[in-house]
mmCIF file of C-alpha atoms and ligand atoms in Angstrom:
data_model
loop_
_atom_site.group_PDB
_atom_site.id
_atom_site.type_symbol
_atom_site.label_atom_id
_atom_site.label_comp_id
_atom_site.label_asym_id
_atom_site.label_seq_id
_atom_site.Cartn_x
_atom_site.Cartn_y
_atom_site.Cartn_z
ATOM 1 C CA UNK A 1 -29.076 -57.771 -16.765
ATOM 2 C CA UNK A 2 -27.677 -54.672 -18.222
ATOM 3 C CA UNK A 3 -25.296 -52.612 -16.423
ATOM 4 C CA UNK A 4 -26.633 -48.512 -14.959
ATOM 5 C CA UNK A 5 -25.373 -45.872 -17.230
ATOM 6 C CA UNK A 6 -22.808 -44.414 -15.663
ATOM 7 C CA UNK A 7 -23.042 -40.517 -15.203
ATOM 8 C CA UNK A 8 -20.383 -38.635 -17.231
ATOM 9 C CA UNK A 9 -17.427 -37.117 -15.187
ATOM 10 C CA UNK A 10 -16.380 -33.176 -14.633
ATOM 11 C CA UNK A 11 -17.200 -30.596 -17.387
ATOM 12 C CA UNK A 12 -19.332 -33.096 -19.207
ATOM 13 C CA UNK A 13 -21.421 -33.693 -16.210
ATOM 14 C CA UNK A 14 -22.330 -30.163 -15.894
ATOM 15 C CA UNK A 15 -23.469 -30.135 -18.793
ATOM 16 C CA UNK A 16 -25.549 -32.969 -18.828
ATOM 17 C CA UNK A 17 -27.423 -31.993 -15.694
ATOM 18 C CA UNK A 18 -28.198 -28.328 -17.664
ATOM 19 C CA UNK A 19 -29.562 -30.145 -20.502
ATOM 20 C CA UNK A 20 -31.394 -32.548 -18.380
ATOM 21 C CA UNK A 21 -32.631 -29.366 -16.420
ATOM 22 C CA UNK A 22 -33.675 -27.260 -19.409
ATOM 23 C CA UNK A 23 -35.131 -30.893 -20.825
ATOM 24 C CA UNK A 24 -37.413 -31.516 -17.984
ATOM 25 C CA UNK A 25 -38.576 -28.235 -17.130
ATOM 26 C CA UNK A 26 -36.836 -28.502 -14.073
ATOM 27 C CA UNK A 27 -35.970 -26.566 -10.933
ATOM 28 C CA UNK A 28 -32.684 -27.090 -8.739
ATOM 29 C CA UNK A 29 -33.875 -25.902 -5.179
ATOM 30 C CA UNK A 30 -30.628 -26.289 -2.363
ATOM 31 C CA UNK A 31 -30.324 -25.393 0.887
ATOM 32 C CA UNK A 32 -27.103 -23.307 2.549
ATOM 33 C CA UNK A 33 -25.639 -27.231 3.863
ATOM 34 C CA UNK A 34 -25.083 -28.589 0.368
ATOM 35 C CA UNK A 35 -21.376 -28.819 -0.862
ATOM 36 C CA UNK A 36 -20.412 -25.782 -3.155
ATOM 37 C CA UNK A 37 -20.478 -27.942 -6.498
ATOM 38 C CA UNK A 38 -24.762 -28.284 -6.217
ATOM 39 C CA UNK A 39 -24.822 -24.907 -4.796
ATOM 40 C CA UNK A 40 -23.210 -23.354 -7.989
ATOM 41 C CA UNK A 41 -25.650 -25.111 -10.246
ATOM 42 C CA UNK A 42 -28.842 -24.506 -8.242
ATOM 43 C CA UNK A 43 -31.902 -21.892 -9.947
ATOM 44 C CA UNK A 44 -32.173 -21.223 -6.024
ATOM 45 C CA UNK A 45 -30.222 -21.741 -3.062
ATOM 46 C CA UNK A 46 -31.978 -20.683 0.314
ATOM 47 C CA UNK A 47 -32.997 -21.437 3.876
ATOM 48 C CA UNK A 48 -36.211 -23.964 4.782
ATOM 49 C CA UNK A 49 -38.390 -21.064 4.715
ATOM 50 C CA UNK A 50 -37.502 -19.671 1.151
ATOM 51 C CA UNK A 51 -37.180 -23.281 -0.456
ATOM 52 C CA UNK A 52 -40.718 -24.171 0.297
ATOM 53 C CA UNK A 53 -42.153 -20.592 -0.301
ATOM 54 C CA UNK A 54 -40.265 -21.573 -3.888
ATOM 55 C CA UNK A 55 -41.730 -25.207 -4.377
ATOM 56 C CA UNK A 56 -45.325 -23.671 -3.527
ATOM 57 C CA UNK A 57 -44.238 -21.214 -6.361
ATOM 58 C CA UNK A 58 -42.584 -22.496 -9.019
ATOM 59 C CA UNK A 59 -43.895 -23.167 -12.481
ATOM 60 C CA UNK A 60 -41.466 -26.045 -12.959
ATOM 61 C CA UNK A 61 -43.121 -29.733 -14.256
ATOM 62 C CA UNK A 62 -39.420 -31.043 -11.587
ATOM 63 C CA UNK A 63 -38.373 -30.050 -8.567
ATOM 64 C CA UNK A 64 -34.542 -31.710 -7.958
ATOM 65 C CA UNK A 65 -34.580 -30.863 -4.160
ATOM 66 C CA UNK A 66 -30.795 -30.953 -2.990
ATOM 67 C CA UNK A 67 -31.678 -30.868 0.725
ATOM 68 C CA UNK A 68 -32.641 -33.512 3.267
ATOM 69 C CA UNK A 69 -36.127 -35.739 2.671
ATOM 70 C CA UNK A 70 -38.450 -33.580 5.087
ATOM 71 C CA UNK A 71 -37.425 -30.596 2.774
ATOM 72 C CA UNK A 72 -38.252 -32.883 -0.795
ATOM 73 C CA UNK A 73 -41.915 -33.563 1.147
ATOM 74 C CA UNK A 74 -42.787 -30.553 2.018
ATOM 75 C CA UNK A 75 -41.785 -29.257 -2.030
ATOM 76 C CA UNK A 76 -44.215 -32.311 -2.413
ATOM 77 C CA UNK A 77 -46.978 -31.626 -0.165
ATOM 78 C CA UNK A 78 -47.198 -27.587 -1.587
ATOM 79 C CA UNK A 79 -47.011 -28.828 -4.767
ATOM 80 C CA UNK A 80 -48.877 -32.440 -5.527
ATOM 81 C CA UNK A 81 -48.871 -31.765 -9.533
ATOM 82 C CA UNK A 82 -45.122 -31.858 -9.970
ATOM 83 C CA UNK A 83 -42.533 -34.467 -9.488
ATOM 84 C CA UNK A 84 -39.883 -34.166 -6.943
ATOM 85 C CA UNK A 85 -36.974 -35.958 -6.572
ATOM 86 C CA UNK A 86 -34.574 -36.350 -4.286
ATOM 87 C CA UNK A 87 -30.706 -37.131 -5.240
ATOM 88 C CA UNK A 88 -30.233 -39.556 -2.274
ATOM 89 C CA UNK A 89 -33.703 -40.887 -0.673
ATOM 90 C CA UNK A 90 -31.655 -41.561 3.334
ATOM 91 C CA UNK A 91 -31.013 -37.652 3.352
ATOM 92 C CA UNK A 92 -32.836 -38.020 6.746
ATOM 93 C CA UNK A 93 -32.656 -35.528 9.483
ATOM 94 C CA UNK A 94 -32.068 -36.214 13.464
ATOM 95 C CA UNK A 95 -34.619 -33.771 14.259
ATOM 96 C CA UNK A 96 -37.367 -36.036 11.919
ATOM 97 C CA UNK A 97 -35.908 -39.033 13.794
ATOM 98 C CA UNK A 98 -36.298 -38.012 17.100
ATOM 99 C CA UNK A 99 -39.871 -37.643 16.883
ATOM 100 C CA UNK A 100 -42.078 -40.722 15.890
ATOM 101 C CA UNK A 101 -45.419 -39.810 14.806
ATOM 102 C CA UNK A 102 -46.853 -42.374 17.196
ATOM 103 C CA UNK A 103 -45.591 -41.393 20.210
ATOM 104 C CA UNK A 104 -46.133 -37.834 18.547
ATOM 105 C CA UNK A 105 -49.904 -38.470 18.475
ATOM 106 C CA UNK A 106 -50.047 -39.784 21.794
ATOM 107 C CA UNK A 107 -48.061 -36.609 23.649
ATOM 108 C CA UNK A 108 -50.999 -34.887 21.332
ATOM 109 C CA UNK A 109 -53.446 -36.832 23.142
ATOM 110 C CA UNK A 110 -52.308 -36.031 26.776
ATOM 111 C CA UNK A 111 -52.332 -32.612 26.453
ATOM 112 C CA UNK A 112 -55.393 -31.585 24.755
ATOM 113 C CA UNK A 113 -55.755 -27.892 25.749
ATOM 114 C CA UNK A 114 -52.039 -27.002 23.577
ATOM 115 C CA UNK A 115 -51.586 -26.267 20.120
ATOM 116 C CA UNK A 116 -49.015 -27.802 18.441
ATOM 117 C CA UNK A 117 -46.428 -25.752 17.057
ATOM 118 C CA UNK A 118 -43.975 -27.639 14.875
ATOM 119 C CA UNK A 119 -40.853 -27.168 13.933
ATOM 120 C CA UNK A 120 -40.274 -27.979 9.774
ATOM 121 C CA UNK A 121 -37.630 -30.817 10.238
ATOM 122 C CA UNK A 122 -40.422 -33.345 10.881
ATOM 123 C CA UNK A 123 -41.736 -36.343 8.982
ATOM 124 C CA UNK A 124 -45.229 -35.569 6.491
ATOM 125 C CA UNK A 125 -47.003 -37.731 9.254
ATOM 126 C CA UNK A 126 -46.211 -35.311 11.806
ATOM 127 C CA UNK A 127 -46.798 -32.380 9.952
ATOM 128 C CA UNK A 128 -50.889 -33.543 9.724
ATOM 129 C CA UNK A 129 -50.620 -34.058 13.364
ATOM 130 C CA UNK A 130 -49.809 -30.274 14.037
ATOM 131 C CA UNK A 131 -51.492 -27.109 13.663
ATOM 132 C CA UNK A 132 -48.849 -24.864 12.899
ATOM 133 C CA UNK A 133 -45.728 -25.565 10.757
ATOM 134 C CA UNK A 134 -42.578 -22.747 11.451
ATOM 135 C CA UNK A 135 -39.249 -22.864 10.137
ATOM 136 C CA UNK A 136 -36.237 -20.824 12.040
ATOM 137 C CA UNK A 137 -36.844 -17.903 10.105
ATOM 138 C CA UNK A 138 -40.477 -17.738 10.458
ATOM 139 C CA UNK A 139 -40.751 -19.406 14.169
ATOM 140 C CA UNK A 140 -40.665 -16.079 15.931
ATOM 141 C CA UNK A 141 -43.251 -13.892 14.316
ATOM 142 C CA UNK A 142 -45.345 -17.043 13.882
ATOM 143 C CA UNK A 143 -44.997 -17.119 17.895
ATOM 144 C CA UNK A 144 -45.743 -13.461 18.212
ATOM 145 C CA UNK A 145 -49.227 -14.222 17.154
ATOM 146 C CA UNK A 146 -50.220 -16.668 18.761
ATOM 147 C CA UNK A 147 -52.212 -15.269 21.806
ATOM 148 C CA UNK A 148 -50.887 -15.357 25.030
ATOM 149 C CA UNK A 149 -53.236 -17.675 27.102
ATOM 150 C CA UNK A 150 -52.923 -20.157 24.228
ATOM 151 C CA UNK A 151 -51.192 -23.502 25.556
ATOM 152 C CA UNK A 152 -48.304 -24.420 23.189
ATOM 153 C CA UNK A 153 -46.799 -27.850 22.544
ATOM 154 C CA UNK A 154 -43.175 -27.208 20.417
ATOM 155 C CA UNK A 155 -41.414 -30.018 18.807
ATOM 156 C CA UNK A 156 -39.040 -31.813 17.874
ATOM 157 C CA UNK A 157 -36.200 -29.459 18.456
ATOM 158 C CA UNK A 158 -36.003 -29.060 22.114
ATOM 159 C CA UNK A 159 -33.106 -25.848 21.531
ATOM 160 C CA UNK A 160 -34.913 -24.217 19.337
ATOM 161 C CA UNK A 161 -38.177 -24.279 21.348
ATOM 162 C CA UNK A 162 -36.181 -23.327 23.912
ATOM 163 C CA UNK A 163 -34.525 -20.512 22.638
ATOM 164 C CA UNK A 164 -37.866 -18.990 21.452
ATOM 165 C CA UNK A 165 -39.329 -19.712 24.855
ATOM 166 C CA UNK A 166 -36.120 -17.971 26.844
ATOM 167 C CA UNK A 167 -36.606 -14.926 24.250
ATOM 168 C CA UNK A 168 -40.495 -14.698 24.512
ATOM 169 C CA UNK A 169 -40.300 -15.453 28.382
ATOM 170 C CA UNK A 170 -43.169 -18.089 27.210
ATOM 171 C CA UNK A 171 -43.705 -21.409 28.843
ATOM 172 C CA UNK A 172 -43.974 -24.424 26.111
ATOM 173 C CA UNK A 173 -43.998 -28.255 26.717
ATOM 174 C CA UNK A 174 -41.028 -29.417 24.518
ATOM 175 C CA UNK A 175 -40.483 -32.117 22.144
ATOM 176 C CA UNK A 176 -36.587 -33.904 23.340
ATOM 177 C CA UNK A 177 -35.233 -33.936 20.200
ATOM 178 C CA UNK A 178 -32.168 -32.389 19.082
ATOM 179 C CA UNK A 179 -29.832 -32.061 15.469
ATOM 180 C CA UNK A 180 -26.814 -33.899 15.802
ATOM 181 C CA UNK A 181 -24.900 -31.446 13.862
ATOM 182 C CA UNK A 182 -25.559 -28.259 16.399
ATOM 183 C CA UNK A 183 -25.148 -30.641 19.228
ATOM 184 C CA UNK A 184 -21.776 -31.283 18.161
ATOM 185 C CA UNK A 185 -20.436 -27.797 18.667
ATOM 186 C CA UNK A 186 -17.798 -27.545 21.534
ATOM 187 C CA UNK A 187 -18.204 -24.166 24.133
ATOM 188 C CA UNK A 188 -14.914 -25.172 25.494
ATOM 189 C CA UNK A 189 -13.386 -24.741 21.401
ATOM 190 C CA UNK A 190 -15.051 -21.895 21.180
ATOM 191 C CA UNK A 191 -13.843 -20.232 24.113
ATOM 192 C CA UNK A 192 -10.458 -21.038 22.829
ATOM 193 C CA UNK A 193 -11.073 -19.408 19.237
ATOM 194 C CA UNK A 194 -12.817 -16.197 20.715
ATOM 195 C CA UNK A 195 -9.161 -15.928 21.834
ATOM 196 C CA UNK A 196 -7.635 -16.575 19.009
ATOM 197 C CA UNK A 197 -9.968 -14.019 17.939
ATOM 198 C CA UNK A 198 -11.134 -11.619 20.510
ATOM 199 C CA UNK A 199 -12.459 -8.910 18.677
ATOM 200 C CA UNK A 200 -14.925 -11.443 16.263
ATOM 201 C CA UNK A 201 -19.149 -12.163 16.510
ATOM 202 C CA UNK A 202 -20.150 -15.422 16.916
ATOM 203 C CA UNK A 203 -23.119 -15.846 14.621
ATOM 204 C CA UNK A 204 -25.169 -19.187 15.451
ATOM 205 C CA UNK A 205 -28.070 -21.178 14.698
ATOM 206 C CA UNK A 206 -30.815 -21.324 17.292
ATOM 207 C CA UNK A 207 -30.725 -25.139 16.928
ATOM 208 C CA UNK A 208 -27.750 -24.672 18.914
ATOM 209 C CA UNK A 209 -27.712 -25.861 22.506
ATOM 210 C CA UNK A 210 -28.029 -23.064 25.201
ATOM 211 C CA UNK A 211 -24.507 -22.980 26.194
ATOM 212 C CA UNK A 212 -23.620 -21.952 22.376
ATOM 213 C CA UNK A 213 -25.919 -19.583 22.138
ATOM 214 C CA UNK A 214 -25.153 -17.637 25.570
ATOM 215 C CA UNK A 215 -21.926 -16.281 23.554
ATOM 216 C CA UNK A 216 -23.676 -15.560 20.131
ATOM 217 C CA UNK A 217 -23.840 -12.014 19.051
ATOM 218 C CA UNK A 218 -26.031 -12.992 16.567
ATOM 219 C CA UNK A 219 -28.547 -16.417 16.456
ATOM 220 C CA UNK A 220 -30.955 -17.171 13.190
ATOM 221 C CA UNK A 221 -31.505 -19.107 10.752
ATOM 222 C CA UNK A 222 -29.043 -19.816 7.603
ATOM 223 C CA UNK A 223 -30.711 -16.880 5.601
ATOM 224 C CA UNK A 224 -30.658 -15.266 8.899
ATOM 225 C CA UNK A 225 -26.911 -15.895 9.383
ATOM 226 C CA UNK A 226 -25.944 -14.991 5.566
ATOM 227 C CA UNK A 227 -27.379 -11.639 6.071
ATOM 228 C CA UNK A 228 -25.661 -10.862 9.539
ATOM 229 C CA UNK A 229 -22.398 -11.747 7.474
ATOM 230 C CA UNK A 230 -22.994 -9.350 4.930
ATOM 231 C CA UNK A 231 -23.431 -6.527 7.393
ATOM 232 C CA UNK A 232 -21.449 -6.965 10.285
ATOM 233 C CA UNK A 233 -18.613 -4.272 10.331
ATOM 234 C CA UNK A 234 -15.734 -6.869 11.567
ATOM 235 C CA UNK A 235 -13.263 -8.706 9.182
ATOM 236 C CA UNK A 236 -13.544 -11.945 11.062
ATOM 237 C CA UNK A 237 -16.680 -13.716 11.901
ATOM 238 C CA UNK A 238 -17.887 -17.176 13.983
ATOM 239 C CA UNK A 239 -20.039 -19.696 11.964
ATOM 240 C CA UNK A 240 -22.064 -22.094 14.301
ATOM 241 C CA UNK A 241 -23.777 -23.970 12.333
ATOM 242 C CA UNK A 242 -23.341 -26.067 9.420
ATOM 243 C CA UNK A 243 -20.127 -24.944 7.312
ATOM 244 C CA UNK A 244 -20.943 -25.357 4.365
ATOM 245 C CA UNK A 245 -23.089 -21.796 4.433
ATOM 246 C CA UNK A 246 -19.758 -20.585 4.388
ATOM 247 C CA UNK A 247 -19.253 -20.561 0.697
ATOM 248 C CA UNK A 248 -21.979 -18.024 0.025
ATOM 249 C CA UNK A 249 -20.509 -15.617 2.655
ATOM 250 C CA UNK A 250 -17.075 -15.834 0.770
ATOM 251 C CA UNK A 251 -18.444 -15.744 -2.719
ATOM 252 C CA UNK A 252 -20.017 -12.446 -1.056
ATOM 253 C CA UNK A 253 -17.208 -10.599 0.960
ATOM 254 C CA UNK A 254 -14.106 -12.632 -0.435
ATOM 255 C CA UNK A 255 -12.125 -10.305 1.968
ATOM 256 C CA UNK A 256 -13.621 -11.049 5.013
ATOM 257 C CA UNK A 257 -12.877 -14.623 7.159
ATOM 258 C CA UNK A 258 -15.554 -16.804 8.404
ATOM 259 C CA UNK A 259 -14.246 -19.932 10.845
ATOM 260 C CA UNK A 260 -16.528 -22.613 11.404
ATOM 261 C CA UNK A 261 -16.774 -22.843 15.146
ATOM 262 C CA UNK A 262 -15.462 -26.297 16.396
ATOM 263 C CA UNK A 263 -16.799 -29.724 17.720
ATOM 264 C CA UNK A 264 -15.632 -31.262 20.604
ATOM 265 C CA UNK A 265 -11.980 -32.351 19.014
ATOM 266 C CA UNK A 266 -11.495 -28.990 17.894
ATOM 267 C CA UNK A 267 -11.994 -29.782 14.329
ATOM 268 C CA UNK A 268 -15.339 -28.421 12.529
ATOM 269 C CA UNK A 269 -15.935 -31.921 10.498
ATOM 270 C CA UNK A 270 -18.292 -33.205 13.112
ATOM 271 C CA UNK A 271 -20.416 -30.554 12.150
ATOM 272 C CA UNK A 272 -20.909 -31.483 8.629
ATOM 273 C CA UNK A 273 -24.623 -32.636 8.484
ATOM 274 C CA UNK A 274 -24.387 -36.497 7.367
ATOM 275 C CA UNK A 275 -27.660 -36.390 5.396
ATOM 276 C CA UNK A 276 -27.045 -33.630 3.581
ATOM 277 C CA UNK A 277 -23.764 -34.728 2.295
ATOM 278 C CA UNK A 278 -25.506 -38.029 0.774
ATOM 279 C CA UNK A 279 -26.765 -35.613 -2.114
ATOM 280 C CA UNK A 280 -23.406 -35.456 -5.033
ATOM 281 C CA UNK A 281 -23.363 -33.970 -8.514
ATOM 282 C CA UNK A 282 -23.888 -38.009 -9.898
ATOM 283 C CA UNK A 283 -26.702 -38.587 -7.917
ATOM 284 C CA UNK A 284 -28.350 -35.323 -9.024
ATOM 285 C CA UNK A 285 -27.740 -36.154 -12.235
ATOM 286 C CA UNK A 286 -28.863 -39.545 -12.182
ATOM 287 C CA UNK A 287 -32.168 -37.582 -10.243
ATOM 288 C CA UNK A 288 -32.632 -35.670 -13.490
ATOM 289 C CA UNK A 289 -32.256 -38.737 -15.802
ATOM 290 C CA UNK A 290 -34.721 -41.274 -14.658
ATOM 291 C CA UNK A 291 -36.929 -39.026 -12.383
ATOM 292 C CA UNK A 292 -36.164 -41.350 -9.371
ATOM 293 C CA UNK A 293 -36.052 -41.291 -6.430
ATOM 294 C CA UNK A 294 -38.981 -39.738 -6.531
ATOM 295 C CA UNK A 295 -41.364 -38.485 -3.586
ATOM 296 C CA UNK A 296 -44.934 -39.964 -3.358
ATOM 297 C CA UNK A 297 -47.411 -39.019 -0.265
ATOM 298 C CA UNK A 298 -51.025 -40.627 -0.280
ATOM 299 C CA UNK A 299 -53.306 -37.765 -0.873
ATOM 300 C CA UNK A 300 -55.551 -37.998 2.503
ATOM 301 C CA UNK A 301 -52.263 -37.806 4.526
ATOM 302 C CA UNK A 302 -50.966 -34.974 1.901
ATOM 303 C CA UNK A 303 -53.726 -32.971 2.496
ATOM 304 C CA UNK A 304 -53.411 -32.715 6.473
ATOM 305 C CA UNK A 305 -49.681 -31.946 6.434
ATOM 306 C CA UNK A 306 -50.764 -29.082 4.034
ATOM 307 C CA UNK A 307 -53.218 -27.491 6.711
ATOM 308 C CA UNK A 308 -50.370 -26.693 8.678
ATOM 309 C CA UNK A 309 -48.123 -25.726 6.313
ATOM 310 C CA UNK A 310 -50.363 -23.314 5.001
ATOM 311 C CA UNK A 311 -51.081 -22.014 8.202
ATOM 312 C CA UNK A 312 -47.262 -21.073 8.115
ATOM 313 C CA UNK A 313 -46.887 -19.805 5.031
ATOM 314 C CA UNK A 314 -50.007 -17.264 5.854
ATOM 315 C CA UNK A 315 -48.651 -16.150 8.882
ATOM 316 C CA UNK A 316 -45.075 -16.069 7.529
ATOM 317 C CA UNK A 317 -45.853 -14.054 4.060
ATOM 318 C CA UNK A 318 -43.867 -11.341 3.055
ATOM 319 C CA UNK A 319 -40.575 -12.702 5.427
ATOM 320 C CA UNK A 320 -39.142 -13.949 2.742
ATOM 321 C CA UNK A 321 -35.363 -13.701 2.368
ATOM 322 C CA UNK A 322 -35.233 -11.530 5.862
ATOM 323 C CA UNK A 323 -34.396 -14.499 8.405
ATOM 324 C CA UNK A 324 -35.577 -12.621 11.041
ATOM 325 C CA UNK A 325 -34.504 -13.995 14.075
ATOM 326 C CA UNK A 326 -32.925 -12.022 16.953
ATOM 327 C CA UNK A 327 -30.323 -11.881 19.415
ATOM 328 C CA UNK A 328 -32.184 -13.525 23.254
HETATM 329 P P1 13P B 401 -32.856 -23.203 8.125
HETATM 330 O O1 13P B 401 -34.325 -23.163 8.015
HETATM 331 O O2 13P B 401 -32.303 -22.126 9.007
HETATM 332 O O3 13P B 401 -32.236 -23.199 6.763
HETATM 333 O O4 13P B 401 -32.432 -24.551 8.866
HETATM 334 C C1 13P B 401 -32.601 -25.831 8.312
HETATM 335 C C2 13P B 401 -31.876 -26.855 9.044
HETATM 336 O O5 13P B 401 -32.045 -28.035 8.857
HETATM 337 C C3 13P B 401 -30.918 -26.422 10.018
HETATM 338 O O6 13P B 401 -30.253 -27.513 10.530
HETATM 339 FE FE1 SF4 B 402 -31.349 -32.215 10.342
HETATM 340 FE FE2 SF4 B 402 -29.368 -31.114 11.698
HETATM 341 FE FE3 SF4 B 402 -28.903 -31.981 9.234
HETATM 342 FE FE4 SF4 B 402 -30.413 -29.776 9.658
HETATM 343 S S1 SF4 B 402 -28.244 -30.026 10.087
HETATM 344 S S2 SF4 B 402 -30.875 -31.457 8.281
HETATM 345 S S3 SF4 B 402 -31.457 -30.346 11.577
HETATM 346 S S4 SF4 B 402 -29.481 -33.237 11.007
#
């Protein structure tokens, strides 16, 4: 048996994933949660919204998707002709967890007179079960026209769906699922750093539960988030959600301070997502060199998770890069 080429080490390892890159006609997509290192090296780093308005759009032969697996499949679904690969195939998601597609198409079943509006962080299976894909950028003009009388099922993040429901005073039957991550945040911390820090916002993601988002100035999604950073007039500003967005909003106002707000022991590691962390420079690397691990859909499943991804992307055109979420 021979032994795995080992990827090279520092310098030489950027390099080697640029010639790979340039090699294979590839992209780099990453989201906001990757570590700085893949963030640096991306063509584009964005939210869910802008990374698969990208994949339906790029003229790439390889997507490298540095981002969790439901992000890789949906690059995949919008764009069956290219190969996509994913640096670490368990970059999983709570959210996709939480919400079987079985049980999924049964809840379906019961209520037959709702629509079902699904959030993005959701397995391929799921996605063909729904009618409407949003993302937590898109979710609130997507909601905003959808007629009233219309019966709504929202899934699987029961925060989010609530959030949007507390905002649009509009009843939906939610989905009990919840990110880990979000979850983790502490109000009782972040009591204690709004004094620390009484005159800063408190910017959060509306995957948040409830009793986070009742002290956010500002709640969107990471694009969302980035953009209240770059415009708030303070010098100090709250972070709840994932920290590793932070290294865009101090590569973009080095002279402002962004905190991470805290989990429960006071320390923000608990809210470093798991999955996303699985993804490294070697693995990306490796990614580029043997085209594995590589996403595959069947086509007749492919084709029914696009119907409602398309139905988002139509209804969502022309928000890209605004992150448009609100304050409740
Ligand atoms: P965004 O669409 O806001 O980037 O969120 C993705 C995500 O997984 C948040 O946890
Ligand atoms: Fe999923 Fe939460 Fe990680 Fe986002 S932060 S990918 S919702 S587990």
């Amino acid at each position: 048996m021979t032994a795995p080429i080992k990827p090279p080490v520092g310098d030489e390892l950027l390099a080697e994933i640029d010639r790979l890159r340039k090699e294979r006609n590839a992209v780099i997509l990453a989201h906001y949660y990757q570590t700085p290192d893949i963030q640096d090296l991306a063509d584009y780093v964005g939210d869910s919204l802008q990374l698969s308005q990208m994949a339906a759009e790029t003229d790439a032969d390889v997507i490298a998707f540095c981002g969790v697996k439901f992000m890789a499949d949906t690059a995949k679904i919008l764009s069956p002709e290219k190969i996509v690969v994913l640096p670490d195939m368990d970059a999983g998601c709570s959210l996709e967890d939480s919400c079987p597609p079985e049980k999924f198409r049964k809840f379906r079943e019961a209520h037959p007179d709702h629509i079902a509006l699904t959030y993005i962080n959701c397995s391929t299976e799921v996605k063909a079960l729904s009618d409407i894909i949003v993302t937590s950028s898109s979710a609130e003009m997507i909601l905003q026209q959808i007629p009233p009388e219309q019966k709504i099922i929202f899934g699987p993040d029961r925060h989010l769906g609530g959030y949007l429901s507390r905002k649009f005073n509009r009843e939906m039957l939610l989905w009990p699922g919840v990110c880990i991550v979000h979850e983790a945040f502490s109000e009782t911390e972040l009591m204690k750093l709004k004094e620390q820090y009484p005159g800063a916002p408190i910017a959060a993601h509306p995957e948040c539960p409830p009793s986070i988002i009742d002290h956010a100035d500002y709640v969107g999604s990471t694009s969302g988030i980035l953009q209240f950073a770059k415009t708030f007039p303070g010098d100090t500003l709250i972070v709840a959600t994932e920290p590793h967005i932070i290294h865009q909003m101090e590569k973009a106002l080095p002279e402002k301070n962004f905190i991470g707000a805290p989990g429960a022991d006071g320390n923000c590691s608990c809210n470093i997502c798991p999955y996303m962390a699985l993804n490294t420079l070697e693995k990306l690397y490796v990614a580029l060199r043997d085209l594995e691990p590589r996403i595959e859909i069947e086509e007749e499943l492919r084709v029914k998770a696009k119907r409602s991804l398309d139905a988002m992307l139509a209804m969502a055109s022309g928000t890209i890069g605004k992150g448009d979420l609100g304050k409740v």
